[in-house]
Amino acid sequence: MKRGKYSTQLCLLEGAGPGEMGCYSFSVEDDFIGLRDLPETFPSDPPEPLPVFLMEPEEAYIVKNKPVNLYCKATPATQIYFKCNSEWVHQKEHTVEERVDENTGLVVREASIEITRQQVEELFGPEDFWCQCVAWSSAGTTKSRKAHVRIAYLRKTFDQEPLGKEVTLEQEVLLQCRPPEGIPSAEVEWLKNEEVIDPADDRNFYITIDHNLIIKQARLSDTANYTCVAKNIVAKRRSTTATVIVYVNGGWSTWTEWSVCNSRCGRGYQKRTRSCTNPAPLNGGAICEGQGIQKLTCNPLCPVDGVWTEWTKWSTCGTECTHWRRRECGVPAPKNGGKDCEGTVLQSKNCTDGMCMQMAPSTDDVALYVGIVIAVIMCLVISVVVALFIYRKNHRDFDSDIIDSSALNGGFQPVSIKNARKADLLTAPPDLTSAAAMYRGPVYALHDVADKIPMTNSPLLDPLPNLKIKVYNSSGLVTPQDDLGGEFASKLSPKLPHCLLDNNDCTMGRRTQTQTLLRTRDPSCTALGSFSSQGGHLIVPNSGVSLLIPAGAIPQGRVYEMYVTVQRKDNMRPSVEDGQAVLSPVVSCGPPGALLTRPLIITMHHCAVFDGQQDWLIQLKSQSQQSHWEDVVVVGEENFTTPCYIQMEDESCHILTETLGTSCLVGQALSASTTKRLKLAIFGPVTCPAMEYHIRVYCLDDTQDSLKEVLQMEKQMGGKLLDEPKTLNFKDSTHNLRLSIHDVPHTLWKSKLLAKYQELPFQQVWCGSQRNLHCCFTLERFSAVTVDLACKICVRQVEGEGQIFQLDTTLSEDSQSIDTSLLDPASNITTLVGPNAFRIPVSIRQKLCGSLDAPQTRGNDWRMLAHKLNLDRYLNYFATKSSPTGVILDLWEAQHFPDGNLGRLAQVLEEMGRHDSLVPAATEH
């Protein structure tokens, strides 16, 4: 090799930090670097991965004038710098440390910068001051999350301070507190006589998420001074002190017994007493009203002993040979406690001097009576025997007629069968075509099955051989079925409809099914449309329910009539066991049994709360054709044999499936801290001609369709919303949901609720099997001229969270009833067909699939795309599809409908280092 001097030039562009970009020239001699001794070929080094952040910058607050430091650390990283508000921070302002990880041998770089109050205050714009860390390696760049830097403060004035109250014993007390505005938000604690209240130590206290203090049942010991304290990293503020006085109104004891009259004979009096000690008045409570002593006059008379009158004359001699006489104790009769007369009232004796004797009944009379009884019994026995004999003779030739068996044999015409006419039946079978059984196609799976005709292996069919029954399939064609016999039910089992296999044979059948569905379903909770291989989107407006049909899911040349509907009947919801809860609406998609070549995506809302712990075991359940609910898959336990995949989000889920039917989510609580969301909504009448005013409080599962249904129902009833709906976290603690009304103006209104509160049982609220669960408070006004009402309603779980509604309404005649526009009235499109239904253009989708489906050695293929989009919980599902990228993009479309941000998708591709896919995407967009 020839020796010499070589020069070269090195340019640093993307890999360089601020202040280092540019080109550098240098020259070396081959002898100096030993080129003569190098081999002709070199082993290739393994590709360096993208940087991974070991530490990302955290949110920070500037207290007074103290600057804050932001830190980040990444590996492997050749360079690492901060970017604040989209501008690079100068290299001189960085503090960078470098070391080599002993385990991996990769370079670890750590950078920090200092942010001052002046820098934050000089920023103008709607967004807060933010910084982001960017790390470089030979594989590309990685950006950390944005960390915002804010100036901390806490205002001096409370938005609302607690007010003192005087309450009765065991009354519920509400002390409200809204802390001053501040950054970060102030933490609130309550003081009772300058001691911190801890609800864990005294369960009679409860602090709501809105920082209000609730005393569940006021006790005498709760009489105290209460203070709301707000504090953050800047300062600590105290509200004015609110004094709560728990008073006890006095109550009378029971009356004593009446005393004896103080005079034994003549005029006197007697009395009874009671005391104001049950309970005694305390803390300014009212004293007892009324008298503590009652007196009655008494005038006891002197006692008079009774004296006998003279004996009467003897009576005539009677049949018993006696006569008698009597006397009375009446001259005078005993009075006023006097003694009765002593002796007998009647006196009798023999009036024949013993010559007349009483005679006993003769034995002949007894025999006569016994004979009469025996004769009557024999006559009854003979009558019964004769009646049975006559009945059997008249029915000896009786043959049972089948008069009307349509309820048993599936709607056959009346047939009278006699033994003497069996031969006629064999030669001329009855005409059954006019009452033929109908098999209904896929769309009828949505309808009520109460009108379907049951087909069983009934023995009534045995005497009728070779029947030909008309069976109507989904295409509207009539198909004769021969020799049904005992296999009648099995031959009517639903199979793949002809219209799903041959598009041209059943256009009229599908149209009939669609028209029937429109007639029988509420259009507000149903979406229908015709779709080809170009795909599309079905949306049930304002319900959070939709069906995405990707392009290519329907075979080429086919057109399907598809639908999605929300089932609102309680009997359509699955029954649940203890600890289980229905977490989503029941959604039906169809047609069932449709032939699909790639997964469709069903989107629905749910009400489960995820806080990073494994509190829920969530199952997808599906309703079979026999109306039985069956387990399909447990979320998080998908494998190669499960028929679908579920992507869970905070408020919704996306079900990827190739099997259509009726399904919903059911959750099993795994701990007492498992939580579901409730939506609370309060309604009242627009007008109130009567003296009574009814307030309805609905406790719903927090899904869009539940609130939409109540809004529609209240609109029909002429109701109006009295306050904005609120969300309540309801835990699996077995505690009930308690509702109470407070601060009713007692001079204008009175509550007709006898108890202090109402409660909804825990299981009724938790399971979610009953829709539109609500309680009603009835108030009565004292005068018809009263048209204003202001009060508070508290809804909380016992030993749990709660919400307070401030009601301030007017009973105006010209008020309008509520409008369902509360739920995005612009969303009235139910069907999107073809490429317009998708955010990603077809050409860009094809290029992305062609570029990312093939595995890459650097790993920046469809697997990294799933990771960047947080869709990598179960990659094996996508790996089993012919185009994993296509399924991931379908899921992205469903997640971000209708306003998917293509710019964010392009940013993900940039972070992956896939510039080959990024450039055309940006151009065509």
GROMACS .gro file of C-alpha atoms in nm, residues 145-507:
model
  363
  145ARG     CA    1  -4.197   1.436   2.817
  146LYS     CA    2  -4.256   1.806   2.861
  147ALA     CA    3  -4.197   1.945   3.211
  148HIS     CA    4  -4.376   2.269   3.293
  149VAL     CA    5  -4.221   2.533   3.518
  150ARG     CA    6  -4.471   2.761   3.691
  151ILE     CA    7  -4.445   3.044   3.943
  152ALA     CA    8  -4.601   2.926   4.267
  153TYR     CA    9  -4.845   3.148   4.458
  154LEU     CA   10  -5.144   3.130   4.692
  155ARG     CA   11  -5.397   3.412   4.713
  156LYS     CA   12  -5.507   3.541   5.050
  157THR     CA   13  -5.885   3.532   5.013
  158PHE     CA   14  -6.091   3.213   5.027
  159ASP     CA   15  -6.344   3.169   4.746
  160GLN     CA   16  -6.591   3.047   5.009
  161GLU     CA   17  -6.552   3.033   5.386
  162PRO     CA   18  -6.745   2.813   5.632
  163LEU     CA   19  -7.041   2.965   5.817
  164GLY     CA   20  -7.142   2.895   6.175
  165LYS     CA   21  -7.456   2.693   6.239
  166GLU     CA   22  -7.687   2.589   6.520
  167VAL     CA   23  -7.811   2.234   6.467
  168THR     CA   24  -8.012   1.980   6.658
  169LEU     CA   25  -7.873   1.657   6.796
  170GLU     CA   26  -7.802   1.385   6.532
  171GLN     CA   27  -7.859   1.629   6.243
  172GLU     CA   28  -7.621   1.616   5.945
  173VAL     CA   29  -7.402   1.928   5.925
  174LEU     CA   30  -7.239   2.064   5.607
  175LEU     CA   31  -6.954   2.317   5.632
  176GLN     CA   32  -6.839   2.441   5.292
  177CYS     CA   33  -6.489   2.565   5.205
  178ARG     CA   34  -6.339   2.665   4.871
  179PRO     CA   35  -5.968   2.744   4.917
  180PRO     CA   36  -5.793   3.043   4.757
  181GLU     CA   37  -5.665   3.016   4.403
  182GLY     CA   38  -5.304   2.902   4.385
  183ILE     CA   39  -5.035   2.715   4.195
  184PRO     CA   40  -4.994   2.437   4.285
  185SER     CA   41  -5.350   2.385   4.408
  186ALA     CA   42  -5.380   2.423   4.782
  187GLU     CA   43  -5.422   2.125   5.011
  188VAL     CA   44  -5.703   2.163   5.264
  189GLU     CA   45  -5.737   2.043   5.620
  190TRP     CA   46  -5.995   2.118   5.888
  191LEU     CA   47  -5.931   2.220   6.248
  192LYS     CA   48  -6.166   2.156   6.538
  193ASN     CA   49  -6.072   2.381   6.827
  194GLU     CA   50  -5.726   2.418   6.665
  195GLU     CA   51  -5.675   2.039   6.636
  196VAL     CA   52  -5.654   1.868   6.297
  197ILE     CA   53  -5.956   1.656   6.209
  198ASP     CA   54  -5.864   1.307   6.085
  199PRO     CA   55  -6.169   1.119   5.947
  200ALA     CA   56  -5.978   0.793   5.996
  201ASP     CA   57  -5.975   0.852   6.373
  202ASP     CA   58  -6.330   0.985   6.401
  203ARG     CA   59  -6.558   0.831   6.140
  204ASN     CA   60  -6.834   1.078   6.221
  205PHE     CA   61  -6.640   1.332   6.012
  206TYR     CA   62  -6.610   1.314   5.633
  207ILE     CA   63  -6.415   1.551   5.405
  208THR     CA   64  -6.544   1.557   5.045
  209ILE     CA   65  -6.333   1.588   4.732
  210ASP     CA   66  -6.452   1.952   4.715
  211HIS     CA   67  -6.291   2.013   5.058
  212ASN     CA   68  -6.627   2.042   5.238
  213LEU     CA   69  -6.662   1.901   5.591
  214ILE     CA   70  -6.963   1.682   5.673
  215ILE     CA   71  -7.056   1.590   6.029
  216LYS     CA   72  -7.269   1.282   5.972
  217GLN     CA   73  -7.465   1.293   6.300
  218ALA     CA   74  -7.410   1.590   6.524
  219ARG     CA   75  -7.313   1.503   6.883
  220LEU     CA   76  -7.285   1.727   7.186
  221SER     CA   77  -6.907   1.687   7.164
  222ASP     CA   78  -6.917   1.835   6.812
  223THR     CA   79  -7.001   2.178   6.954
  224ALA     CA   80  -6.677   2.359   6.865
  225ASN     CA   81  -6.498   2.617   6.649
  226TYR     CA   82  -6.412   2.489   6.300
  227THR     CA   83  -6.147   2.640   6.072
  228CYS     CA   84  -6.058   2.560   5.710
  229VAL     CA   85  -5.681   2.571   5.644
  230ALA     CA   86  -5.537   2.588   5.288
  231LYS     CA   87  -5.166   2.550   5.218
  232ASN     CA   88  -4.919   2.485   4.938
  233ILE     CA   89  -4.542   2.522   4.897
  234VAL     CA   90  -4.573   2.902   4.909
  235ALA     CA   91  -4.797   2.989   5.203
  236LYS     CA   92  -5.066   2.879   5.446
  237ARG     CA   93  -5.408   3.050   5.477
  238ARG     CA   94  -5.677   3.020   5.745
  239SER     CA   95  -6.045   3.088   5.695
  240THR     CA   96  -6.264   3.264   5.943
  241THR     CA   97  -6.374   3.040   6.228
  242ALA     CA   98  -6.721   2.885   6.204
  243THR     CA   99  -6.887   2.800   6.535
  244VAL     CA  100  -7.113   2.496   6.534
  245ILE     CA  101  -7.350   2.469   6.831
  246VAL     CA  102  -7.530   2.139   6.880
  247TYR     CA  103  -7.833   2.221   7.091
  248VAL     CA  104  -8.084   1.992   7.257
  249ASN     CA  105  -8.447   2.093   7.287
  250GLY     CA  106  -8.612   1.996   7.612
  251GLY     CA  107  -8.856   1.707   7.617
  252TRP     CA  108  -9.123   1.607   7.868
  253SER     CA  109  -9.101   1.288   8.064
  254THR     CA  110  -9.409   1.065   8.081
  255TRP     CA  111  -9.696   1.157   8.315
  256THR     CA  112  -9.705   0.998   8.657
  257GLU     CA  113 -10.014   0.805   8.766
  258TRP     CA  114 -10.307   1.007   8.902
  259SER     CA  115 -10.287   1.049   9.276
  260VAL     CA  116 -10.575   0.934   9.500
  261CYS     CA  117 -10.840   1.189   9.579
  262ASN     CA  118 -10.740   1.389   9.883
  263SER     CA  119 -11.094   1.360  10.024
  264ARG     CA  120 -11.249   1.024  10.116
  265CYS     CA  121 -11.604   1.151  10.117
  266GLY     CA  122 -11.709   1.477   9.955
  267ARG     CA  123 -11.538   1.727   9.718
  268GLY     CA  124 -11.157   1.707   9.664
  269TYR     CA  125 -10.891   1.684   9.384
  270GLN     CA  126 -10.624   1.452   9.242
  271LYS     CA  127 -10.312   1.535   9.033
  272ARG     CA  128 -10.029   1.397   8.812
  273THR     CA  129  -9.689   1.549   8.717
  274ARG     CA  130  -9.414   1.538   8.450
  275SER     CA  131  -9.066   1.696   8.420
  276CYS     CA  132  -8.866   1.859   8.135
  277THR     CA  133  -8.587   1.602   8.158
  278ASN     CA  134  -8.638   1.378   7.857
  279PRO     CA  135  -8.401   1.531   7.755
  280ALA     CA  136  -8.318   1.840   7.949
  281PRO     CA  137  -8.250   2.149   7.729
  282LEU     CA  138  -7.881   2.209   7.651
  283ASN     CA  139  -7.676   2.473   7.466
  284GLY     CA  140  -7.967   2.710   7.433
  285GLY     CA  141  -8.220   2.450   7.332
  286ALA     CA  142  -8.587   2.531   7.375
  287ILE     CA  143  -8.754   2.455   7.707
  288CYS     CA  144  -9.059   2.233   7.713
  289GLU     CA  145  -9.388   2.395   7.623
  290GLY     CA  146  -9.691   2.325   7.840
  291GLN     CA  147  -9.761   2.255   8.209
  292GLY     CA  148  -9.577   2.014   8.432
  293ILE     CA  149  -9.880   1.953   8.664
  294GLN     CA  150 -10.237   1.851   8.583
  295LYS     CA  151 -10.522   1.851   8.841
  296LEU     CA  152 -10.871   1.700   8.831
  297THR     CA  153 -11.156   1.761   9.071
  298CYS     CA  154 -11.296   1.459   9.253
  299ASN     CA  155 -11.612   1.422   9.465
  300PRO     CA  156 -11.614   1.075   9.618
  301LEU     CA  157 -11.954   0.981   9.769
  302CYS     CA  158 -12.000   0.796  10.092
  303PRO     CA  159 -12.046   0.416  10.055
  304VAL     CA  160 -12.402   0.266  10.080
  305ASP     CA  161 -12.451  -0.104  10.167
  306GLY     CA  162 -12.715  -0.305   9.982
  307VAL     CA  163 -13.041  -0.441  10.143
  308TRP     CA  164 -13.268  -0.726  10.019
  309THR     CA  165 -13.626  -0.666   9.911
  310GLU     CA  166 -13.907  -0.897  10.031
  311TRP     CA  167 -13.942  -1.246   9.868
  312THR     CA  168 -14.191  -1.272   9.587
  313LYS     CA  169 -14.478  -1.523   9.596
  314TRP     CA  170 -14.410  -1.888   9.499
  315SER     CA  171 -14.456  -1.968   9.135
  316THR     CA  172 -14.691  -2.236   9.003
  317CYS     CA  173 -14.577  -2.596   9.018
  318GLY     CA  174 -14.375  -2.678   8.707
  319THR     CA  175 -14.306  -2.997   8.503
  320GLU     CA  176 -14.005  -3.073   8.713
  321CYS     CA  177 -14.230  -3.081   9.023
  322THR     CA  178 -14.071  -2.762   9.167
  323HIS     CA  179 -14.169  -2.401   9.218
  324TRP     CA  180 -13.952  -2.097   9.302
  325ARG     CA  181 -13.941  -1.740   9.436
  326ARG     CA  182 -13.689  -1.450   9.413
  327ARG     CA  183 -13.574  -1.124   9.574
  328GLU     CA  184 -13.358  -0.821   9.473
  329CYS     CA  185 -13.070  -0.638   9.644
  330GLY     CA  186 -13.218  -0.296   9.585
  331VAL     CA  187 -13.359  -0.128   9.895
  332PRO     CA  188 -13.112   0.040   9.862
  333ALA     CA  189 -12.874  -0.102   9.606
  334PRO     CA  190 -12.504  -0.091   9.703
  335LYS     CA  191 -12.340   0.237   9.589
  336ASN     CA  192 -12.008   0.415   9.618
  337GLY     CA  193 -11.822   0.106   9.723
  338GLY     CA  194 -12.087  -0.022   9.962
  339LYS     CA  195 -12.123  -0.393  10.044
  340ASP     CA  196 -12.343  -0.628   9.839
  341CYS     CA  197 -12.632  -0.818   9.997
  342GLU     CA  198 -12.543  -1.155  10.142
  343GLY     CA  199 -12.750  -1.461  10.045
  344THR     CA  200 -12.918  -1.606   9.732
  345VAL     CA  201 -13.141  -1.433   9.483
  346LEU     CA  202 -13.355  -1.742   9.393
  347GLN     CA  203 -13.508  -2.008   9.615
  348SER     CA  204 -13.682  -2.333   9.495
  349LYS     CA  205 -13.843  -2.643   9.652
  350ASN     CA  206 -14.059  -2.952   9.568
  351CYS     CA  207 -14.419  -2.856   9.533
  352THR     CA  208 -14.584  -3.211   9.560
  353ASP     CA  209 -14.447  -3.318   9.894
  354GLY     CA  210 -14.234  -3.586   9.716
  355MET     CA  211 -14.521  -3.751   9.524
  356CYS     CA  212 -14.396  -3.634   9.175
  357MET     CA  213 -14.069  -3.779   9.029
  358GLN     CA  214 -13.868  -3.672   8.710
  359MET     CA  215 -13.863  -3.939   8.425
  360ALA     CA  216 -13.553  -4.030   8.204
  361PRO     CA  217 -13.591  -4.065   7.821
  362SER     CA  218 -13.695  -4.416   7.701
  363THR     CA  219 -13.461  -4.651   7.512
  364ASP     CA  220 -13.715  -4.673   7.223
  365ASP     CA  221 -13.659  -4.304   7.137
  366VAL     CA  222 -13.279  -4.356   7.115
  367ALA     CA  223 -13.317  -4.649   6.875
  368LEU     CA  224 -13.546  -4.440   6.653
  369TYR     CA  225 -13.290  -4.161   6.618
  370VAL     CA  226 -13.005  -4.407   6.531
  371GLY     CA  227 -13.214  -4.571   6.258
  372ILE     CA  228 -13.293  -4.242   6.089
  373VAL     CA  229 -12.923  -4.149   6.071
  374ILE     CA  230 -12.825  -4.485   5.916
  375ALA     CA  231 -13.098  -4.456   5.652
  376VAL     CA  232 -12.981  -4.113   5.542
  377ILE     CA  233 -12.620  -4.236   5.502
  378MET     CA  234 -12.727  -4.534   5.286
  379CYS     CA  235 -12.930  -4.307   5.056
  380LEU     CA  236 -12.628  -4.086   4.997
  381VAL     CA  237 -12.404  -4.383   4.913
  382ILE     CA  238 -12.657  -4.526   4.664
  383SER     CA  239 -12.693  -4.187   4.492
  384VAL     CA  240 -12.320  -4.156   4.438
  385VAL     CA  241 -12.293  -4.509   4.289
  386VAL     CA  242 -12.580  -4.443   4.047
  387ALA     CA  243 -12.428  -4.113   3.934
  388LEU     CA  244 -12.091  -4.276   3.857
  389PHE     CA  245 -12.258  -4.553   3.660
  390ILE     CA  246 -12.456  -4.308   3.444
  391TYR     CA  247 -12.144  -4.092   3.382
  392ARG     CA  248 -11.937  -4.388   3.261
  393LYS     CA  249 -12.213  -4.511   3.033
  394ASN     CA  250 -12.251  -4.173   2.864
  395HIS     CA  251 -11.869  -4.139   2.803
  396ARG     CA  252 -11.789  -4.496   2.702
  397ASP     CA  253 -11.735  -4.399   2.335
  398PHE     CA  254 -11.560  -4.070   2.411
  399ASP     CA  255 -11.261  -3.976   2.194
  400SER     CA  256 -11.053  -3.664   2.275
  401ASP     CA  257 -11.054  -3.399   2.005
  402ILE     CA  258 -10.763  -3.180   1.927
  403ILE     CA  259 -10.958  -2.858   1.894
  404ASP     CA  260 -10.683  -2.599   1.895
  405SER     CA  261 -10.325  -2.710   1.947
  406SER     CA  262 -10.157  -2.417   1.781
  407ALA     CA  263  -9.996  -2.316   2.108
  408LEU     CA  264  -9.823  -2.654   2.130
  409ASN     CA  265  -9.734  -2.758   1.777
  410GLY     CA  266  -9.603  -2.427   1.644
  411GLY     CA  267  -9.907  -2.271   1.484
  412PHE     CA  268 -10.065  -2.567   1.291
  413GLN     CA  269 -10.427  -2.536   1.178
  414PRO     CA  270 -10.698  -2.695   1.396
  415VAL     CA  271 -10.727  -3.069   1.325
  416SER     CA  272 -10.999  -3.299   1.465
  417ILE     CA  273 -10.871  -3.656   1.497
  418LYS     CA  274 -11.118  -3.946   1.541
  419ASN     CA  275 -11.039  -4.315   1.540
  420ALA     CA  276 -11.286  -4.371   1.262
  421ARG     CA  277 -11.114  -4.109   1.035
  422LYS     CA  278 -10.750  -4.219   1.056
  423ALA     CA  279 -10.753  -4.343   0.698
  424ASP     CA  280 -10.867  -4.004   0.571
  425LEU     CA  281 -10.577  -3.833   0.741
  426LEU     CA  282 -10.325  -4.053   0.566
  427THR     CA  283 -10.472  -3.981   0.223
  428ALA     CA  284 -10.541  -3.609   0.267
  429PRO     CA  285 -10.304  -3.437   0.514
  430PRO     CA  286 -10.423  -3.098   0.639
  431ASP     CA  287 -10.304  -2.778   0.469
  432LEU     CA  288 -10.045  -2.631   0.698
  433THR     CA  289  -9.892  -2.379   0.460
  434SER     CA  290 -10.103  -2.088   0.580
  435ALA     CA  291  -9.956  -2.123   0.930
  436ALA     CA  292  -9.599  -2.201   0.827
  437ALA     CA  293  -9.323  -2.142   1.080
  438MET     CA  294  -9.086  -1.860   0.997
  439TYR     CA  295  -8.710  -1.858   1.039
  440ARG     CA  296  -8.590  -1.503   1.066
  441GLY     CA  297  -8.257  -1.380   0.936
  442PRO     CA  298  -7.973  -1.199   1.107
  443VAL     CA  299  -8.141  -0.862   1.159
  444TYR     CA  300  -8.420  -1.029   1.356
  445ALA     CA  301  -8.167  -1.117   1.622
  446LEU     CA  302  -8.228  -0.765   1.752
  447HIS     CA  303  -8.605  -0.807   1.786
  448ASP     CA  304  -8.810  -0.920   2.080
  449VAL     CA  305  -8.846  -1.296   2.061
  450ALA     CA  306  -9.184  -1.299   2.227
  451ASP     CA  307  -9.363  -1.341   1.890
  452LYS     CA  308  -9.148  -1.632   1.763
  453ILE     CA  309  -9.313  -1.970   1.725
  454PRO     CA  310  -9.154  -2.247   1.935
  455MET     CA  311  -9.061  -2.561   1.744
  456THR     CA  312  -9.010  -2.874   1.957
  457ASN     CA  313  -9.002  -3.253   1.913
  458SER     CA  314  -9.365  -3.266   2.027
  459PRO     CA  315  -9.545  -3.604   2.010
  460LEU     CA  316  -9.833  -3.419   1.845
  461LEU     CA  317  -9.632  -3.436   1.520
  462ASP     CA  318  -9.604  -3.815   1.520
  463PRO     CA  319  -9.952  -3.888   1.374
  464LEU     CA  320  -9.881  -3.646   1.088
  465PRO     CA  321  -9.617  -3.805   0.859
  466ASN     CA  322  -9.456  -3.648   0.553
  467LEU     CA  323  -9.546  -3.288   0.647
  468LYS     CA  324  -9.398  -3.014   0.434
  469ILE     CA  325  -9.332  -2.697   0.636
  470LYS     CA  326  -9.246  -2.363   0.476
  471VAL     CA  327  -8.932  -2.209   0.625
  472TYR     CA  328  -8.859  -1.846   0.540
  473ASN     CA  329  -8.490  -1.765   0.526
  474SER     CA  330  -8.330  -1.421   0.544
  475SER     CA  331  -8.347  -1.376   0.169
  476GLY     CA  332  -8.724  -1.393   0.163
  477LEU     CA  333  -8.729  -1.726  -0.031
  478VAL     CA  334  -8.955  -2.011   0.072
  479THR     CA  335  -8.780  -2.345   0.113
  480PRO     CA  336  -8.979  -2.667   0.168
  481GLN     CA  337  -8.841  -2.901   0.434
  482ASP     CA  338  -8.940  -3.265   0.404
  483ASP     CA  339  -8.966  -3.539   0.666
  484LEU     CA  340  -8.915  -3.318   0.968
  485GLY     CA  341  -9.040  -3.561   1.231
  486GLY     CA  342  -8.828  -3.567   1.548
  487GLU     CA  343  -8.552  -3.361   1.382
  488PHE     CA  344  -8.781  -3.060   1.335
  489ALA     CA  345  -8.594  -2.835   1.582
  490SER     CA  346  -8.247  -2.929   1.462
  491LYS     CA  347  -8.327  -2.848   1.097
  492LEU     CA  348  -8.433  -2.497   1.193
  493SER     CA  349  -8.102  -2.409   1.363
  494PRO     CA  350  -7.961  -2.081   1.220
  495LYS     CA  351  -7.679  -2.116   0.970
  496LEU     CA  352  -7.479  -1.874   0.759
  497PRO     CA  353  -7.737  -1.666   0.566
  498HIS     CA  354  -7.735  -1.695   0.189
  499CYS     CA  355  -7.719  -1.316   0.158
  500LEU     CA  356  -7.372  -1.317   0.315
  501LEU     CA  357  -7.245  -1.555   0.049
  502ASP     CA  358  -7.422  -1.427  -0.261
  503ASN     CA  359  -7.481  -1.055  -0.275
  504ASN     CA  360  -7.714  -1.068  -0.577
  505ASP     CA  361  -7.963  -1.318  -0.436
  506CYS     CA  362  -8.085  -1.135  -0.134
  507THR     CA  363  -8.092  -0.757  -0.187
   0.00000   0.00000   0.00000
